[in-house]
mmCIF file of C-alpha atoms and ligand atoms in Angstrom:
data_model
loop_
_atom_site.group_PDB
_atom_site.id
_atom_site.type_symbol
_atom_site.label_atom_id
_atom_site.label_comp_id
_atom_site.label_asym_id
_atom_site.label_seq_id
_atom_site.Cartn_x
_atom_site.Cartn_y
_atom_site.Cartn_z
ATOM 1 C CA MET A 1 -36.428 23.696 16.237
ATOM 2 C CA ARG A 2 -38.445 26.355 14.402
ATOM 3 C CA SER A 3 -40.727 25.179 11.607
ATOM 4 C CA ARG A 4 -41.410 26.688 8.207
ATOM 5 C CA SER A 5 -44.452 26.054 6.064
ATOM 6 C CA PHE A 6 -43.753 23.631 3.245
ATOM 7 C CA GLY A 7 -45.076 25.626 0.313
ATOM 8 C CA ARG A 8 -48.692 24.978 -0.584
ATOM 9 C CA THR A 9 -48.892 21.552 1.046
ATOM 10 C CA GLY A 10 -50.441 22.772 4.271
ATOM 11 C CA ARG A 11 -47.622 21.060 6.186
ATOM 12 C CA SER A 12 -44.774 22.609 8.151
ATOM 13 C CA VAL A 13 -41.349 21.090 8.674
ATOM 14 C CA GLY A 14 -38.402 21.863 10.947
ATOM 15 C CA GLU A 15 -35.697 24.050 9.391
ATOM 16 C CA ILE A 16 -33.073 21.295 9.485
ATOM 17 C CA GLY A 17 -33.952 17.995 7.865
ATOM 18 C CA PHE A 18 -31.998 14.792 7.258
ATOM 19 C CA GLY A 19 -30.274 14.096 3.936
ATOM 20 C CA ALA A 20 -30.206 10.334 3.447
ATOM 21 C CA TRP A 21 -27.836 9.914 0.508
ATOM 22 C CA ALA A 22 -24.751 9.005 2.559
ATOM 23 C CA ILE A 23 -26.621 6.209 4.351
ATOM 24 C CA GLY A 24 -27.417 4.703 0.945
ATOM 25 C CA ASP A 25 -24.166 4.717 -1.018
ATOM 26 C CA ALA A 26 -21.473 6.776 -2.774
ATOM 27 C CA TRP A 27 -19.797 8.039 0.420
ATOM 28 C CA GLY A 28 -17.383 5.193 1.087
ATOM 29 C CA GLN A 29 -18.113 2.665 3.822
ATOM 30 C CA VAL A 30 -21.170 3.621 5.899
ATOM 31 C CA ASP A 31 -22.334 1.403 8.719
ATOM 32 C CA ASP A 32 -26.062 0.543 8.769
ATOM 33 C CA GLU A 33 -26.236 0.468 12.561
ATOM 34 C CA GLU A 34 -24.699 3.945 12.724
ATOM 35 C CA ALA A 35 -27.074 5.165 10.040
ATOM 36 C CA ILE A 36 -30.063 3.807 11.938
ATOM 37 C CA ALA A 37 -28.838 5.403 15.172
ATOM 38 C CA ALA A 38 -28.426 8.722 13.329
ATOM 39 C CA LEU A 39 -31.971 8.575 11.965
ATOM 40 C CA HIS A 40 -33.463 7.711 15.370
ATOM 41 C CA ALA A 41 -31.512 10.485 17.070
ATOM 42 C CA ALA A 42 -32.544 13.015 14.448
ATOM 43 C CA LEU A 43 -36.209 12.080 14.758
ATOM 44 C CA ASP A 44 -35.962 12.115 18.568
ATOM 45 C CA ALA A 45 -34.539 15.633 18.316
ATOM 46 C CA GLY A 46 -37.531 16.806 16.304
ATOM 47 C CA VAL A 47 -36.410 16.354 12.685
ATOM 48 C CA ASP A 48 -39.548 15.785 10.635
ATOM 49 C CA PHE A 49 -38.222 15.970 7.065
ATOM 50 C CA ILE A 50 -36.111 13.269 5.426
ATOM 51 C CA ASP A 51 -34.804 13.423 1.871
ATOM 52 C CA THR A 52 -33.943 10.224 0.031
ATOM 53 C CA ALA A 53 -34.074 8.759 -3.485
ATOM 54 C CA ASP A 54 -34.803 5.410 -5.090
ATOM 55 C CA VAL A 55 -31.199 5.208 -6.322
ATOM 56 C CA TYR A 56 -29.413 5.822 -2.999
ATOM 57 C CA GLY A 57 -27.919 2.370 -2.574
ATOM 58 C CA ASP A 58 -30.492 1.172 -5.121
ATOM 59 C CA GLY A 59 -33.256 1.549 -2.517
ATOM 60 C CA HIS A 60 -31.131 0.838 0.563
ATOM 61 C CA SER A 61 -31.606 4.355 1.936
ATOM 62 C CA GLU A 62 -35.402 4.140 1.476
ATOM 63 C CA ARG A 63 -35.511 0.731 3.156
ATOM 64 C CA LEU A 64 -33.427 1.895 6.138
ATOM 65 C CA ILE A 65 -35.826 4.810 6.608
ATOM 66 C CA ALA A 66 -38.814 2.438 6.454
ATOM 67 C CA ARG A 67 -37.175 0.192 9.044
ATOM 68 C CA VAL A 68 -36.581 3.083 11.435
ATOM 69 C CA LEU A 69 -40.109 4.429 11.016
ATOM 70 C CA LYS A 70 -41.553 0.971 11.673
ATOM 71 C CA GLU A 71 -39.426 0.604 14.822
ATOM 72 C CA ARG A 72 -40.708 3.938 16.091
ATOM 73 C CA GLY A 73 -44.378 3.875 15.110
ATOM 74 C CA GLY A 74 -46.308 7.085 15.814
ATOM 75 C CA ALA A 75 -46.205 10.288 13.794
ATOM 76 C CA ARG A 76 -44.355 9.981 10.509
ATOM 77 C CA PRO A 77 -41.987 12.674 9.248
ATOM 78 C CA LEU A 78 -42.438 14.048 5.758
ATOM 79 C CA VAL A 79 -40.342 11.687 3.624
ATOM 80 C CA ALA A 80 -39.329 13.080 0.252
ATOM 81 C CA THR A 81 -38.009 10.634 -2.291
ATOM 82 C CA LYS A 82 -36.911 11.019 -5.909
ATOM 83 C CA VAL A 83 -37.399 9.092 -9.114
ATOM 84 C CA GLY A 84 -35.888 9.061 -12.580
ATOM 85 C CA ARG A 85 -32.267 8.168 -11.985
ATOM 86 C CA ARG A 86 -32.859 4.424 -12.295
ATOM 87 C CA LEU A 87 -33.103 5.025 -16.027
ATOM 88 C CA PRO A 88 -30.048 3.670 -17.818
ATOM 89 C CA GLN A 89 -29.887 6.953 -19.735
ATOM 90 C CA GLN A 90 -31.403 10.319 -18.958
ATOM 91 C CA THR A 91 -33.832 10.973 -21.829
ATOM 92 C CA VAL A 92 -37.218 12.664 -21.959
ATOM 93 C CA ALA A 93 -38.715 9.441 -23.329
ATOM 94 C CA GLY A 94 -37.536 7.636 -20.197
ATOM 95 C CA TYR A 95 -39.995 9.645 -18.098
ATOM 96 C CA SER A 96 -42.914 7.702 -19.578
ATOM 97 C CA GLU A 97 -46.090 6.928 -17.660
ATOM 98 C CA GLU A 98 -45.067 3.295 -17.451
ATOM 99 C CA ASN A 99 -41.619 4.041 -16.034
ATOM 100 C CA LEU A 100 -42.815 6.688 -13.577
ATOM 101 C CA ASN A 101 -45.518 4.311 -12.307
ATOM 102 C CA ALA A 102 -42.952 1.536 -11.872
ATOM 103 C CA PHE A 103 -40.530 3.823 -9.995
ATOM 104 C CA VAL A 104 -43.292 5.014 -7.686
ATOM 105 C CA GLU A 105 -44.521 1.462 -7.019
ATOM 106 C CA ARG A 106 -41.000 0.439 -6.077
ATOM 107 C CA SER A 107 -40.546 3.394 -3.715
ATOM 108 C CA LEU A 108 -43.913 2.606 -2.118
ATOM 109 C CA ARG A 109 -42.626 -0.891 -1.388
ATOM 110 C CA ASN A 110 -39.210 0.300 -0.203
ATOM 111 C CA LEU A 111 -40.710 2.926 2.086
ATOM 112 C CA ALA A 112 -43.450 0.510 3.227
ATOM 113 C CA THR A 113 -46.263 2.970 2.756
ATOM 114 C CA ASP A 114 -49.377 3.219 0.602
ATOM 115 C CA CYS A 115 -48.863 6.873 -0.378
ATOM 116 C CA LEU A 116 -45.572 8.751 -0.876
ATOM 117 C CA ASP A 117 -45.503 12.190 0.787
ATOM 118 C CA LEU A 118 -43.397 13.910 -1.863
ATOM 119 C CA VAL A 119 -41.859 12.582 -5.073
ATOM 120 C CA GLN A 120 -39.231 14.722 -6.785
ATOM 121 C CA LEU A 121 -38.133 14.308 -10.372
ATOM 122 C CA HIS A 122 -34.449 13.585 -9.796
ATOM 123 C CA CYS A 123 -32.407 16.029 -11.870
ATOM 124 C CA PRO A 124 -34.060 15.090 -15.165
ATOM 125 C CA PRO A 125 -32.684 16.359 -18.461
ATOM 126 C CA THR A 126 -33.346 20.074 -18.997
ATOM 127 C CA ASP A 127 -35.682 19.271 -21.872
ATOM 128 C CA LEU A 128 -38.095 17.471 -19.590
ATOM 129 C CA TYR A 129 -39.162 20.778 -18.069
ATOM 130 C CA TYR A 130 -40.504 21.689 -21.498
ATOM 131 C CA HIS A 131 -42.720 18.579 -21.622
ATOM 132 C CA PRO A 132 -45.923 19.304 -19.715
ATOM 133 C CA GLU A 133 -47.089 15.729 -20.215
ATOM 134 C CA ALA A 134 -44.465 14.548 -17.724
ATOM 135 C CA PHE A 135 -46.037 16.776 -15.082
ATOM 136 C CA GLU A 136 -49.520 15.564 -16.064
ATOM 137 C CA ARG A 137 -48.299 12.036 -15.321
ATOM 138 C CA MET A 138 -47.361 13.149 -11.818
ATOM 139 C CA GLU A 139 -50.857 14.666 -11.429
ATOM 140 C CA ARG A 140 -52.362 11.304 -12.360
ATOM 141 C CA LEU A 141 -50.254 9.593 -9.675
ATOM 142 C CA ILE A 142 -51.808 12.002 -7.167
ATOM 143 C CA GLY A 143 -55.249 11.155 -8.576
ATOM 144 C CA GLN A 144 -54.507 7.462 -8.058
ATOM 145 C CA GLY A 145 -53.619 8.136 -4.420
ATOM 146 C CA LYS A 146 -50.061 6.889 -4.811
ATOM 147 C CA ILE A 147 -48.337 10.190 -4.104
ATOM 148 C CA ARG A 148 -49.475 13.209 -2.105
ATOM 149 C CA HIS A 149 -47.298 15.854 -3.738
ATOM 150 C CA TYR A 150 -44.598 16.171 -6.339
ATOM 151 C CA GLY A 151 -41.678 18.505 -6.878
ATOM 152 C CA VAL A 152 -38.362 18.704 -8.693
ATOM 153 C CA SER A 153 -34.725 18.363 -7.772
ATOM 154 C CA VAL A 154 -32.803 20.519 -10.228
ATOM 155 C CA GLU A 155 -29.219 21.122 -11.218
ATOM 156 C CA ARG A 156 -29.687 24.620 -12.611
ATOM 157 C CA VAL A 157 -31.502 27.746 -11.529
ATOM 158 C CA GLU A 158 -33.116 28.074 -14.965
ATOM 159 C CA GLU A 159 -34.591 24.575 -14.668
ATOM 160 C CA ALA A 160 -36.157 25.598 -11.380
ATOM 161 C CA LEU A 161 -37.618 28.764 -12.905
ATOM 162 C CA LYS A 162 -39.221 26.684 -15.648
ATOM 163 C CA ALA A 163 -40.429 23.965 -13.259
ATOM 164 C CA ILE A 164 -42.287 26.366 -10.966
ATOM 165 C CA GLU A 165 -44.422 27.485 -13.897
ATOM 166 C CA TYR A 166 -46.257 24.167 -13.433
ATOM 167 C CA PRO A 167 -48.872 24.805 -10.767
ATOM 168 C CA GLY A 168 -48.579 21.277 -9.340
ATOM 169 C CA VAL A 169 -44.887 21.607 -8.469
ATOM 170 C CA VAL A 170 -44.850 22.197 -4.694
ATOM 171 C CA SER A 171 -41.088 22.156 -4.110
ATOM 172 C CA VAL A 172 -37.693 22.746 -5.683
ATOM 173 C CA GLN A 173 -34.580 21.084 -4.365
ATOM 174 C CA ILE A 174 -31.368 22.851 -5.359
ATOM 175 C CA VAL A 175 -27.730 23.125 -4.264
ATOM 176 C CA PHE A 176 -27.587 26.156 -1.974
ATOM 177 C CA ASN A 177 -24.771 26.932 0.436
ATOM 178 C CA MET A 178 -21.999 29.490 1.089
ATOM 179 C CA PHE A 179 -20.397 28.314 -2.164
ATOM 180 C CA ARG A 180 -23.578 28.589 -4.281
ATOM 181 C CA LEU A 181 -25.323 31.947 -4.063
ATOM 182 C CA ARG A 182 -27.065 32.227 -7.413
ATOM 183 C CA PRO A 183 -30.376 30.634 -6.293
ATOM 184 C CA ALA A 184 -30.785 33.516 -3.826
ATOM 185 C CA GLU A 185 -30.288 36.053 -6.620
ATOM 186 C CA ARG A 186 -32.404 34.478 -9.294
ATOM 187 C CA LEU A 187 -34.876 31.961 -7.879
ATOM 188 C CA PHE A 188 -35.925 32.646 -4.316
ATOM 189 C CA ARG A 189 -38.217 35.622 -4.920
ATOM 190 C CA GLN A 190 -40.155 33.811 -7.648
ATOM 191 C CA ALA A 191 -40.455 30.685 -5.518
ATOM 192 C CA GLN A 192 -41.823 32.735 -2.640
ATOM 193 C CA GLU A 193 -44.319 34.487 -4.896
ATOM 194 C CA ARG A 194 -45.638 31.095 -6.006
ATOM 195 C CA ASN A 195 -45.427 29.638 -2.503
ATOM 196 C CA VAL A 196 -43.058 26.894 -3.656
ATOM 197 C CA ALA A 197 -40.940 25.216 -0.968
ATOM 198 C CA ILE A 198 -37.149 25.356 -1.338
ATOM 199 C CA ILE A 199 -35.102 22.396 -0.149
ATOM 200 C CA ALA A 200 -31.430 23.432 0.213
ATOM 201 C CA ARG A 201 -29.253 20.451 -0.624
ATOM 202 C CA VAL A 202 -25.492 19.874 -0.300
ATOM 203 C CA PRO A 203 -25.562 22.507 2.475
ATOM 204 C CA LEU A 204 -22.042 21.628 3.649
ATOM 205 C CA ALA A 205 -20.571 21.438 0.127
ATOM 206 C CA SER A 206 -20.090 17.671 0.645
ATOM 207 C CA GLY A 207 -18.316 18.329 3.940
ATOM 208 C CA LEU A 208 -15.904 21.024 2.677
ATOM 209 C CA LEU A 209 -17.770 23.647 4.705
ATOM 210 C CA THR A 210 -17.129 21.740 7.922
ATOM 211 C CA GLY A 211 -13.523 22.917 7.636
ATOM 212 C CA LYS A 212 -12.198 19.425 8.393
ATOM 213 C CA PHE A 213 -10.467 18.686 5.094
ATOM 214 C CA ALA A 214 -6.900 19.393 4.017
ATOM 215 C CA ARG A 215 -4.886 19.017 0.831
ATOM 216 C CA ASP A 216 -3.762 15.560 1.826
ATOM 217 C CA THR A 217 -7.186 14.241 2.907
ATOM 218 C CA ARG A 218 -7.833 10.936 1.151
ATOM 219 C CA PHE A 219 -11.292 9.644 0.292
ATOM 220 C CA GLU A 220 -12.224 6.023 -0.358
ATOM 221 C CA ASN A 221 -12.567 4.908 -3.968
ATOM 222 C CA THR A 222 -16.313 4.353 -3.384
ATOM 223 C CA ASP A 223 -16.746 7.947 -2.164
ATOM 224 C CA HIS A 224 -17.949 10.396 -4.845
ATOM 225 C CA ARG A 225 -15.514 12.954 -3.437
ATOM 226 C CA GLN A 226 -12.906 10.639 -4.964
ATOM 227 C CA PHE A 227 -14.632 9.088 -7.984
ATOM 228 C CA ASN A 228 -16.686 12.098 -9.126
ATOM 229 C CA ARG A 229 -14.280 14.920 -8.418
ATOM 230 C CA ASN A 230 -14.277 15.908 -12.064
ATOM 231 C CA GLY A 231 -17.843 14.837 -12.821
ATOM 232 C CA GLU A 232 -16.878 11.388 -14.054
ATOM 233 C CA ALA A 233 -20.081 9.713 -12.795
ATOM 234 C CA PHE A 234 -22.678 12.509 -12.465
ATOM 235 C CA ASP A 235 -22.957 16.295 -12.447
ATOM 236 C CA VAL A 236 -19.809 17.634 -10.825
ATOM 237 C CA GLY A 237 -21.935 20.242 -9.052
ATOM 238 C CA GLU A 238 -23.031 17.532 -6.591
ATOM 239 C CA THR A 239 -19.447 16.995 -5.433
ATOM 240 C CA PHE A 240 -18.003 19.860 -3.350
ATOM 241 C CA SER A 241 -20.701 22.017 -5.001
ATOM 242 C CA GLY A 242 -18.638 21.980 -8.185
ATOM 243 C CA VAL A 243 -15.889 24.049 -6.566
ATOM 244 C CA PRO A 244 -12.404 22.731 -7.355
ATOM 245 C CA TYR A 245 -11.132 21.098 -4.162
ATOM 246 C CA GLU A 246 -8.099 23.334 -3.630
ATOM 247 C CA VAL A 247 -10.127 26.483 -4.363
ATOM 248 C CA GLY A 248 -12.676 25.330 -1.792
ATOM 249 C CA LEU A 249 -9.984 24.691 0.812
ATOM 250 C CA ALA A 250 -8.589 28.210 0.345
ATOM 251 C CA ALA A 251 -12.053 29.776 0.657
ATOM 252 C CA VAL A 252 -12.695 27.744 3.810
ATOM 253 C CA GLU A 253 -9.540 29.262 5.347
ATOM 254 C CA ARG A 254 -11.020 32.725 4.774
ATOM 255 C CA ILE A 255 -14.274 31.678 6.449
ATOM 256 C CA ARG A 256 -12.614 29.952 9.413
ATOM 257 C CA PRO A 257 -11.802 33.175 11.342
ATOM 258 C CA LEU A 258 -15.497 34.101 11.180
ATOM 259 C CA VAL A 259 -16.426 31.090 13.330
ATOM 260 C CA SER A 260 -16.791 32.096 16.962
ATOM 261 C CA GLY A 261 -18.129 30.923 20.298
ATOM 262 C CA ASP A 262 -19.079 27.284 20.645
ATOM 263 C CA ALA A 263 -20.370 26.946 17.083
ATOM 264 C CA THR A 264 -18.511 24.881 14.507
ATOM 265 C CA MET A 265 -17.950 25.892 10.902
ATOM 266 C CA ALA A 266 -20.537 23.302 9.833
ATOM 267 C CA GLN A 267 -23.095 24.910 12.123
ATOM 268 C CA LEU A 268 -22.230 28.366 10.820
ATOM 269 C CA ALA A 269 -22.713 27.083 7.256
ATOM 270 C CA LEU A 270 -26.158 25.717 8.127
ATOM 271 C CA ARG A 271 -27.223 28.801 10.082
ATOM 272 C CA TRP A 272 -26.160 30.912 7.084
ATOM 273 C CA ILE A 273 -28.638 28.995 4.900
ATOM 274 C CA LEU A 274 -31.447 29.561 7.409
ATOM 275 C CA MET A 275 -30.907 33.322 7.097
ATOM 276 C CA PHE A 276 -32.790 33.102 3.781
ATOM 277 C CA ASP A 277 -36.558 33.205 4.342
ATOM 278 C CA ALA A 278 -37.267 31.511 1.026
ATOM 279 C CA VAL A 279 -35.488 28.354 2.186
ATOM 280 C CA THR A 280 -37.950 25.913 3.712
ATOM 281 C CA VAL A 281 -35.509 23.288 4.926
ATOM 282 C CA ALA A 282 -31.776 22.552 4.738
ATOM 283 C CA ILE A 283 -30.957 18.855 4.441
ATOM 284 C CA PRO A 284 -27.411 18.120 5.626
ATOM 285 C CA GLY A 285 -26.317 14.553 5.053
ATOM 286 C CA ALA A 286 -25.186 12.708 8.165
ATOM 287 C CA ARG A 287 -23.536 9.330 8.399
ATOM 288 C CA ASN A 288 -23.687 8.979 12.170
ATOM 289 C CA LEU A 289 -25.459 10.218 15.280
ATOM 290 C CA ARG A 290 -22.762 12.738 16.166
ATOM 291 C CA GLN A 291 -23.043 14.520 12.821
ATOM 292 C CA ALA A 292 -26.845 14.438 12.870
ATOM 293 C CA MET A 293 -27.009 16.007 16.330
ATOM 294 C CA ALA A 294 -24.377 18.645 15.556
ATOM 295 C CA ASN A 295 -26.248 19.670 12.444
ATOM 296 C CA ILE A 296 -29.601 19.956 14.205
ATOM 297 C CA ALA A 297 -28.002 22.188 16.867
ATOM 298 C CA ALA A 298 -27.261 24.766 14.161
ATOM 299 C CA ALA A 299 -30.934 25.741 14.244
ATOM 300 C CA ASP A 300 -30.416 27.070 17.786
ATOM 301 C CA LEU A 301 -27.703 29.555 16.813
ATOM 302 C CA PRO A 302 -28.718 33.221 16.851
ATOM 303 C CA PRO A 303 -29.194 35.008 13.507
ATOM 304 C CA LEU A 304 -25.957 36.031 11.787
ATOM 305 C CA ALA A 305 -25.022 39.711 11.784
ATOM 306 C CA ASP A 306 -25.096 41.681 8.521
ATOM 307 C CA GLU A 307 -21.303 42.061 8.674
ATOM 308 C CA MET A 308 -20.958 38.275 8.816
ATOM 309 C CA MET A 309 -23.282 37.817 5.834
ATOM 310 C CA ASP A 310 -21.290 40.443 3.920
ATOM 311 C CA ALA A 311 -17.955 38.829 4.760
ATOM 312 C CA ILE A 312 -19.167 35.440 3.514
ATOM 313 C CA ALA A 313 -20.605 36.987 0.347
ATOM 314 C CA GLN A 314 -17.219 38.609 -0.264
ATOM 315 C CA VAL A 315 -15.413 35.270 -0.066
ATOM 316 C CA TYR A 316 -17.929 33.907 -2.553
ATOM 317 C CA GLN A 317 -17.494 36.859 -4.910
ATOM 318 C CA GLU A 318 -13.725 36.788 -4.875
ATOM 319 C CA ASP A 319 -12.851 33.099 -4.604
ATOM 320 C CA VAL A 320 -15.774 30.903 -5.606
ATOM 321 C CA LYS A 321 -18.057 32.748 -8.006
ATOM 322 C CA PRO A 322 -15.845 32.410 -11.097
ATOM 323 C CA TYR A 323 -16.068 28.607 -10.837
ATOM 324 C CA VAL A 324 -19.783 28.098 -10.237
ATOM 325 C CA HIS A 325 -21.910 31.164 -10.812
ATOM 326 C CA ASN A 326 -22.599 30.807 -14.494
ATOM 327 C CA ARG A 327 -22.582 27.022 -14.566
ATOM 328 C CA TRP A 328 -25.625 26.250 -12.451
HETATM 329 N N1 LIG B 401 -29.428 15.343 -7.164
HETATM 330 C C1 LIG B 401 -29.989 15.434 -5.984
HETATM 331 O O1 LIG B 401 -31.172 15.545 -5.878
HETATM 332 C C2 LIG B 401 -29.107 15.414 -4.754
HETATM 333 C C3 LIG B 401 -27.714 15.494 -4.899
HETATM 334 C C4 LIG B 401 -26.940 15.593 -3.757
HETATM 335 C C5 LIG B 401 -27.541 15.573 -2.496
HETATM 336 N N2 LIG B 401 -28.893 15.460 -2.389
HETATM 337 C C6 LIG B 401 -29.550 15.434 -1.074
HETATM 338 O O2 LIG B 401 -28.989 16.437 -0.245
HETATM 339 C C7 LIG B 401 -28.496 15.840 0.963
HETATM 340 C C8 LIG B 401 -27.313 16.633 1.481
HETATM 341 O O3 LIG B 401 -26.288 16.737 0.538
HETATM 342 P P1 LIG B 401 -24.965 15.856 0.630
HETATM 343 O O4 LIG B 401 -25.189 14.750 1.621
HETATM 344 O O5 LIG B 401 -24.580 15.516 -0.744
HETATM 345 O O6 LIG B 401 -23.874 16.871 1.156
HETATM 346 P P2 LIG B 401 -23.671 17.706 2.490
HETATM 347 O O7 LIG B 401 -24.879 17.664 3.328
HETATM 348 O O8 LIG B 401 -23.142 19.018 2.085
HETATM 349 O O9 LIG B 401 -22.471 16.909 3.198
HETATM 350 C C9 LIG B 401 -22.743 15.726 3.884
HETATM 351 C C10 LIG B 401 -21.451 15.088 4.401
HETATM 352 O O10 LIG B 401 -20.689 15.972 5.195
HETATM 353 C C11 LIG B 401 -20.130 15.275 6.313
HETATM 354 N N3 LIG B 401 -20.762 15.861 7.516
HETATM 355 C C12 LIG B 401 -22.090 16.087 7.722
HETATM 356 N N4 LIG B 401 -22.308 16.679 8.900
HETATM 357 C C13 LIG B 401 -21.100 16.851 9.476
HETATM 358 C C14 LIG B 401 -20.679 17.424 10.692
HETATM 359 N N5 LIG B 401 -21.547 17.947 11.557
HETATM 360 N N6 LIG B 401 -19.348 17.437 10.969
HETATM 361 C C15 LIG B 401 -18.457 16.926 10.103
HETATM 362 N N7 LIG B 401 -18.794 16.367 8.911
HETATM 363 C C16 LIG B 401 -20.125 16.331 8.605
HETATM 364 C C17 LIG B 401 -20.493 13.803 6.134
HETATM 365 O O11 LIG B 401 -19.511 13.122 5.355
HETATM 366 P P3 LIG B 401 -18.081 12.639 5.926
HETATM 367 O O12 LIG B 401 -18.212 12.359 7.378
HETATM 368 O O13 LIG B 401 -17.752 11.426 5.123
HETATM 369 O O14 LIG B 401 -17.138 13.767 5.608
HETATM 370 C C18 LIG B 401 -21.757 13.898 5.300
HETATM 371 O O15 LIG B 401 -22.033 12.737 4.558
HETATM 372 C C19 LIG B 401 -28.182 14.402 0.543
HETATM 373 O O16 LIG B 401 -28.059 13.523 1.646
HETATM 374 C C20 LIG B 401 -29.366 14.115 -0.342
HETATM 375 O O17 LIG B 401 -30.501 13.816 0.443
HETATM 376 C C21 LIG B 401 -29.674 15.395 -3.508
#
């Protein structure tokens, strides 16, 4: 797998990472043994970037990662976690020094390490980006040797533009996929100019872009694709990228004929993301070894032709843009 430099950190990571939300919670029943096998297989195949958060299964995802890394020994991947969502309510005041320290201490324990590679503020309220003292607190955590770097995971492009004004922010995580093109228009150039890493999350639009769903597909009640379809529990943009399910299914049918050769639609969706130089790493979620391996193989596909990129952009313009473009 090709590597890309991770912003100003001096580190490089493979283009396809591992998104570890599904192995924590909110995706229906996920088997720990399968999750562990998926992580091992991904690391064996050269994945060296894992994204998790302290709230994924209330620390379960972090602890599974720690267990796998302990079993393996040797070189550690770059493990990015997130803090802030354990707050009962998202307020600026919640991001106090005391709370941030406590979150970081807990993630240090969960991940069984003495210094966290990368801590991202986990979709904090928009106002937080206008409070430099929150970012100064992250600087102090670096000074204390508890974290190596910090970044942000944002909902909106404008939050990212504000966040990268802080010189200590090394990375921005944002929803970017065939159903979310605005980051490429509005954010990527500025991020590149400041040498800020871009982590492309929800790259498969929660699985929609695999092409495997139909109108009558049923999701478990504990799967956010069921319980958050209208944003009942958290930002609806995290579920199917915020695209109404039926609209997404119709757009997928327009993309399906573009898939050719041995590649799957999921692999095409991931290779599409890698066409953007500003993207450092795409982090598909995988709940088992088969998915993890299929996703990694996308990095081996040849670059997509201009006509293909245009055809996908056209589907976005005509079918998807009205639902998402001005929301995030
Ligand atoms: N606020 C935030 O910061 C935030 C929010 C969301 C996500 N994230 C991060 O971004 C990562 C990726 O996003 P995501 O997991 O939400 O969505 P995603 O990567 O777009 O979709 C992942 C889901 O698609 C299905 N899938 C994956 N690979 C597949 C394959 N090859 N073939 C068929 N199905 C496949 C799996 O679910 P099924 O098998 O059940 O269909 C999997 O759980 C997360 O794991 C997390 O690390 C962060």
